[in-house]
Amino acid sequence: MIIDGHAHSCGEFFEAEKIIAKLDALKVDKVVLCPGVRNGPKGYGYLPGLARILSKTDITIKANKIIRILSKIQKPADLLQTNEYVYSLQLKHPDRIIQFFWADPDSNRIEADLHEKFESWGFKGIKLHQCTQSFKWTSRGLDVITDFAREKEMPVFIHLRSSGDIPEFIKLAGKYPEVSFIAAHLIGLELFIRNKPLPKNVYFEISPTPLISPKRIQAAVDNFGADKVILGSDTPYGRDNLCKNIRKVTRLKASDHHKELILGGNLQGMLRL
């Protein structure tokens, strides 16, 4: 089974039929979908292919500064509305689209929203984004979210903001060993390597293609094992991300079984598919 473990409901993935057409063309079984920063079919696609030049550099952690600036300039999306849009796409293809709920730990309604929307939508995971929500590790809402994930046995996917957040993320994973935590975009990989051994419930996602080099993906596999690495595309942020990342995985120095784990086996087990 092949699962795209990280994509957004915008750009080329704004419409359900286009999502399914892309999955079918690449023989991908399922996609984990969460809201886009802004819903819409246009205005996405290009990211510079910096990974070809800076193959050993954590480019995404540097790009976070730009993401934070843009999130302050742009009108923030209504998360409940964009989450509901993801649900509408999932309803059309429940066998192919897996909804992750994008949560804001600082929302006054976070506990009520999680329970109410889970009852209505049955989402399979939670997404957090420190660049756009800028939550603190001491946030009560973060504990509410993680307790909810533990109760419902679902993973928490986090886009970390800075190198200083890596130790706090590791502490959180250690505090909640029953919850699977996915670190997006190999952010902080080199710091994670320095902090080995990590809690067993920490995983790494490998998108977007233009910013993640094959060398860093191989380093994640070599240091933490193929059973801790997850395919993702971050569609639509980049061009042909899903196709390119599948190709990167198939070219890794790893056994066929280990490649199958990265391509979908790890998420299949985590999500009990």
Short mmCIF file of C-alpha atoms in Angstrom, two decimals, residues 12-258:
data_model
loop_
_atom_site.label_atom_id
_atom_site.label_comp_id
_atom_site.label_asym_id
_atom_site.label_seq_id
_atom_site.Cartn_x
_atom_site.Cartn_y
_atom_site.Cartn_z
CA GLU A 12 -4.12 20.91 -7.52
CA PHE A 13 -5.68 19.07 -4.56
CA PHE A 14 -8.57 21.52 -4.16
CA GLU A 15 -11.06 19.29 -5.97
CA ALA A 16 -11.79 15.69 -5.03
CA GLU A 17 -11.71 14.32 -8.58
CA LYS A 18 -8.32 15.88 -9.28
CA ILE A 19 -6.95 14.32 -6.10
CA ILE A 20 -8.18 10.89 -7.11
CA ALA A 21 -6.90 11.31 -10.67
CA LYS A 22 -3.42 12.08 -9.33
CA LEU A 23 -3.49 9.13 -6.93
CA ASP A 24 -4.65 6.81 -9.68
CA ALA A 25 -2.00 8.03 -12.12
CA LEU A 26 0.74 7.26 -9.59
CA LYS A 27 -0.89 4.07 -8.24
CA VAL A 28 -1.17 5.60 -4.77
CA ASP A 29 -3.84 4.06 -2.56
CA LYS A 30 -4.64 6.87 -0.12
CA VAL A 31 -3.73 10.41 0.91
CA VAL A 32 -3.68 12.13 4.29
CA LEU A 33 -5.34 15.48 3.67
CA CYS A 34 -5.45 18.56 5.89
CA PRO A 35 -6.48 22.16 5.13
CA GLY A 36 -4.45 24.56 3.06
CA VAL A 37 -3.40 27.88 4.52
CA ARG A 38 -5.86 29.34 2.00
CA ASN A 39 -8.42 27.25 0.17
CA GLY A 40 -8.49 27.65 -3.57
CA PRO A 41 -7.39 26.08 -6.87
CA LYS A 42 -4.75 28.65 -7.82
CA GLY A 43 -1.60 30.30 -6.55
CA TYR A 44 0.46 27.23 -5.67
CA GLY A 45 3.03 25.03 -7.29
CA TYR A 46 6.50 26.55 -7.42
CA LEU A 47 9.20 26.05 -4.82
CA PRO A 48 12.90 26.47 -5.70
CA GLY A 49 14.77 23.17 -5.86
CA LEU A 50 17.26 24.17 -3.20
CA ALA A 51 17.81 20.59 -2.01
CA ARG A 52 19.90 19.89 -5.13
CA ILE A 53 22.38 22.55 -4.02
CA LEU A 54 22.09 22.38 -0.23
CA SER A 55 21.77 18.62 0.10
CA LYS A 56 22.91 18.46 3.73
CA THR A 57 21.09 21.57 4.93
CA ASP A 58 17.81 21.80 6.86
CA ILE A 59 16.28 24.23 4.39
CA THR A 60 12.76 24.01 5.78
CA ILE A 61 13.74 25.24 9.22
CA LYS A 62 15.19 28.33 7.54
CA ALA A 63 12.09 28.72 5.37
CA ASN A 64 9.99 28.79 8.54
CA LYS A 65 10.92 32.44 9.02
CA ILE A 66 9.35 33.28 5.65
CA ILE A 67 6.28 31.18 6.47
CA ARG A 68 5.81 33.07 9.74
CA ILE A 69 6.06 36.44 8.01
CA LEU A 70 3.57 35.42 5.32
CA SER A 71 1.15 34.03 7.90
CA LYS A 72 1.12 37.42 9.63
CA ILE A 73 0.63 39.37 6.38
CA GLN A 74 -2.08 37.16 4.95
CA LYS A 75 -5.56 36.98 6.37
CA PRO A 76 -5.63 33.77 8.43
CA ALA A 77 -7.93 31.03 7.26
CA ASP A 78 -10.88 30.02 9.39
CA LEU A 79 -9.66 26.63 10.54
CA LEU A 80 -13.09 25.21 11.21
CA GLN A 81 -14.23 26.15 7.71
CA THR A 82 -11.12 24.73 6.04
CA ASN A 83 -11.31 21.58 8.15
CA GLU A 84 -14.92 21.20 7.12
CA TYR A 85 -13.89 21.52 3.49
CA VAL A 86 -11.44 18.64 3.93
CA TYR A 87 -14.30 16.62 5.38
CA SER A 88 -16.43 17.39 2.32
CA LEU A 89 -13.66 15.97 0.11
CA GLN A 90 -13.26 12.93 2.33
CA LEU A 91 -17.01 12.25 2.11
CA LYS A 92 -16.73 11.93 -1.66
CA HIS A 93 -13.95 9.33 -1.49
CA PRO A 94 -13.80 7.88 2.04
CA ASP A 95 -11.77 4.91 0.79
CA ARG A 96 -9.00 7.16 -0.58
CA ILE A 97 -8.94 10.43 1.43
CA ILE A 98 -7.93 10.41 5.11
CA GLN A 99 -8.79 13.56 7.06
CA PHE A 100 -6.40 15.09 9.59
CA PHE A 101 -7.87 17.90 11.71
CA TRP A 102 -5.76 21.08 11.81
CA ALA A 103 -5.98 22.27 15.41
CA ASP A 104 -5.07 25.53 17.15
CA PRO A 105 -3.95 24.90 20.75
CA ASP A 106 -4.69 28.51 21.68
CA SER A 107 -8.34 28.36 20.62
CA ASN A 108 -10.75 28.87 23.51
CA ARG A 109 -12.92 26.12 22.03
CA ILE A 110 -10.28 23.57 21.22
CA GLU A 111 -11.59 20.84 23.54
CA ALA A 112 -15.21 21.27 22.45
CA ASP A 113 -14.28 21.49 18.78
CA LEU A 114 -12.19 18.31 18.89
CA HIS A 115 -14.96 16.26 20.44
CA GLU A 116 -17.79 17.75 18.38
CA LYS A 117 -16.00 17.48 15.05
CA PHE A 118 -14.69 14.01 15.76
CA GLU A 119 -18.23 12.85 16.42
CA SER A 120 -19.36 14.42 13.14
CA TRP A 121 -16.37 13.76 10.90
CA GLY A 122 -14.39 10.89 12.42
CA PHE A 123 -11.02 12.36 11.42
CA LYS A 124 -8.00 10.08 11.79
CA GLY A 125 -5.26 12.42 13.03
CA ILE A 126 -4.37 15.92 14.20
CA LYS A 127 -2.12 18.47 12.54
CA LEU A 128 -0.32 21.28 14.40
CA HIS A 129 1.69 24.09 12.78
CA GLN A 130 3.91 26.24 14.97
CA CYS A 131 4.63 28.78 12.24
CA THR A 132 1.04 29.77 11.68
CA GLN A 133 -0.38 29.17 15.16
CA SER A 134 2.82 29.95 17.14
CA PHE A 135 1.64 28.01 20.18
CA LYS A 136 3.87 27.50 23.20
CA TRP A 137 4.79 24.13 24.66
CA THR A 138 3.23 25.19 27.96
CA SER A 139 -0.12 25.82 26.26
CA ARG A 140 -2.99 24.08 28.04
CA GLY A 141 -4.55 23.50 24.64
CA LEU A 142 -1.56 21.39 23.61
CA ASP A 143 -2.19 19.03 26.51
CA VAL A 144 -5.90 18.96 25.63
CA ILE A 145 -5.04 17.99 22.05
CA THR A 146 -2.53 15.35 23.04
CA ASP A 147 -4.85 13.84 25.63
CA PHE A 148 -7.53 13.68 22.95
CA ALA A 149 -5.12 11.96 20.55
CA ARG A 150 -4.25 9.42 23.24
CA GLU A 151 -7.92 8.77 23.98
CA LYS A 152 -8.81 8.30 20.30
CA GLU A 153 -5.56 6.48 19.46
CA MET A 154 -4.62 8.83 16.63
CA PRO A 155 -1.29 10.41 15.58
CA VAL A 156 -0.25 14.04 15.99
CA PHE A 157 1.56 15.62 13.03
CA ILE A 158 3.62 18.71 13.92
CA HIS A 159 5.35 21.32 11.75
CA LEU A 160 8.00 22.54 14.19
CA ARG A 161 9.10 26.16 14.18
CA SER A 162 12.78 26.26 15.23
CA SER A 163 15.72 24.26 16.50
CA GLY A 164 14.82 25.34 20.02
CA ASP A 165 11.54 23.46 19.71
CA ILE A 166 13.22 20.10 19.09
CA PRO A 167 13.97 19.32 22.79
CA GLU A 168 10.42 20.35 23.75
CA PHE A 169 8.98 18.10 21.07
CA ILE A 170 11.05 15.19 22.36
CA LYS A 171 9.81 15.88 25.90
CA LEU A 172 6.22 15.89 24.70
CA ALA A 173 6.69 12.57 22.93
CA GLY A 174 8.23 11.12 26.07
CA LYS A 175 5.32 12.40 28.17
CA TYR A 176 2.76 10.72 25.90
CA PRO A 177 4.31 7.38 24.85
CA GLU A 178 0.95 6.05 23.65
CA VAL A 179 0.67 8.78 20.99
CA SER A 180 2.53 8.63 17.66
CA PHE A 181 4.18 11.97 16.87
CA ILE A 182 5.17 12.78 13.29
CA ALA A 183 7.77 15.52 12.75
CA ALA A 184 7.01 17.19 9.42
CA HIS A 185 9.51 17.91 6.66
CA LEU A 186 12.54 16.35 8.42
CA ILE A 187 12.71 19.62 10.35
CA GLY A 188 15.52 19.43 12.90
CA LEU A 189 16.71 16.01 11.68
CA GLU A 190 20.33 16.71 12.50
CA LEU A 191 19.38 17.80 16.04
CA PHE A 192 17.21 14.72 16.46
CA ILE A 193 20.22 12.62 15.48
CA ARG A 194 22.33 14.33 18.15
CA ASN A 195 19.63 13.58 20.71
CA LYS A 196 19.49 9.84 20.07
CA PRO A 197 17.96 7.64 21.31
CA LEU A 198 14.54 9.17 20.80
CA PRO A 199 11.21 8.01 22.24
CA LYS A 200 9.92 5.09 20.17
CA ASN A 201 6.78 7.03 19.19
CA VAL A 202 8.63 9.66 17.08
CA TYR A 203 8.37 9.49 13.28
CA PHE A 204 9.70 11.62 10.41
CA GLU A 205 7.91 12.82 7.27
CA ILE A 206 9.94 13.62 4.15
CA SER A 207 8.20 16.40 2.13
CA PRO A 208 8.37 18.76 0.25
CA THR A 209 10.53 17.43 -2.54
CA PRO A 210 12.24 20.72 -3.54
CA LEU A 211 13.56 21.26 0.00
CA ILE A 212 14.42 17.69 1.10
CA SER A 213 17.43 15.95 -0.42
CA PRO A 214 17.82 12.18 -0.85
CA LYS A 215 20.86 12.40 1.44
CA ARG A 216 18.77 13.66 4.35
CA ILE A 217 16.08 11.04 3.77
CA GLN A 218 18.79 8.36 3.76
CA ALA A 219 20.20 9.84 6.97
CA ALA A 220 16.79 9.54 8.63
CA VAL A 221 16.56 5.88 7.59
CA ASP A 222 20.13 5.10 8.63
CA ASN A 223 19.80 6.74 12.05
CA PHE A 224 16.24 5.85 13.04
CA GLY A 225 15.21 2.98 10.79
CA ALA A 226 12.80 2.72 7.88
CA ASP A 227 10.00 1.98 10.33
CA LYS A 228 10.22 5.60 11.54
CA VAL A 229 10.07 7.36 8.16
CA ILE A 230 6.87 8.30 6.34
CA LEU A 231 6.20 9.33 2.74
CA GLY A 232 4.58 12.73 2.24
CA SER A 233 4.24 15.19 -0.64
CA ASP A 234 3.06 18.50 0.87
CA THR A 235 1.02 18.95 -2.32
CA PRO A 236 0.46 21.56 -3.73
CA TYR A 237 3.63 23.23 -2.39
CA GLY A 238 5.94 22.21 -5.22
CA ARG A 239 5.50 20.51 -8.57
CA ASP A 240 5.00 16.76 -8.94
CA ASN A 241 6.01 16.31 -5.32
CA LEU A 242 4.29 12.98 -4.85
CA CYS A 243 5.81 11.39 -7.94
CA LYS A 244 9.27 12.69 -7.09
CA ASN A 245 9.17 11.57 -3.48
CA ILE A 246 8.02 8.08 -4.41
CA ARG A 247 10.98 7.94 -6.76
CA LYS A 248 13.34 9.10 -4.01
CA VAL A 249 12.11 6.34 -1.70
CA THR A 250 12.49 3.65 -4.36
CA ARG A 251 16.11 4.76 -4.87
CA LEU A 252 17.08 4.59 -1.19
CA LYS A 253 19.74 2.16 0.01
CA ALA A 254 17.22 -0.04 1.76
CA SER A 255 15.50 -3.38 1.31
CA ASP A 256 12.24 -3.66 -0.62
CA HIS A 257 10.45 -4.35 2.66
CA HIS A 258 11.86 -1.18 4.23
#
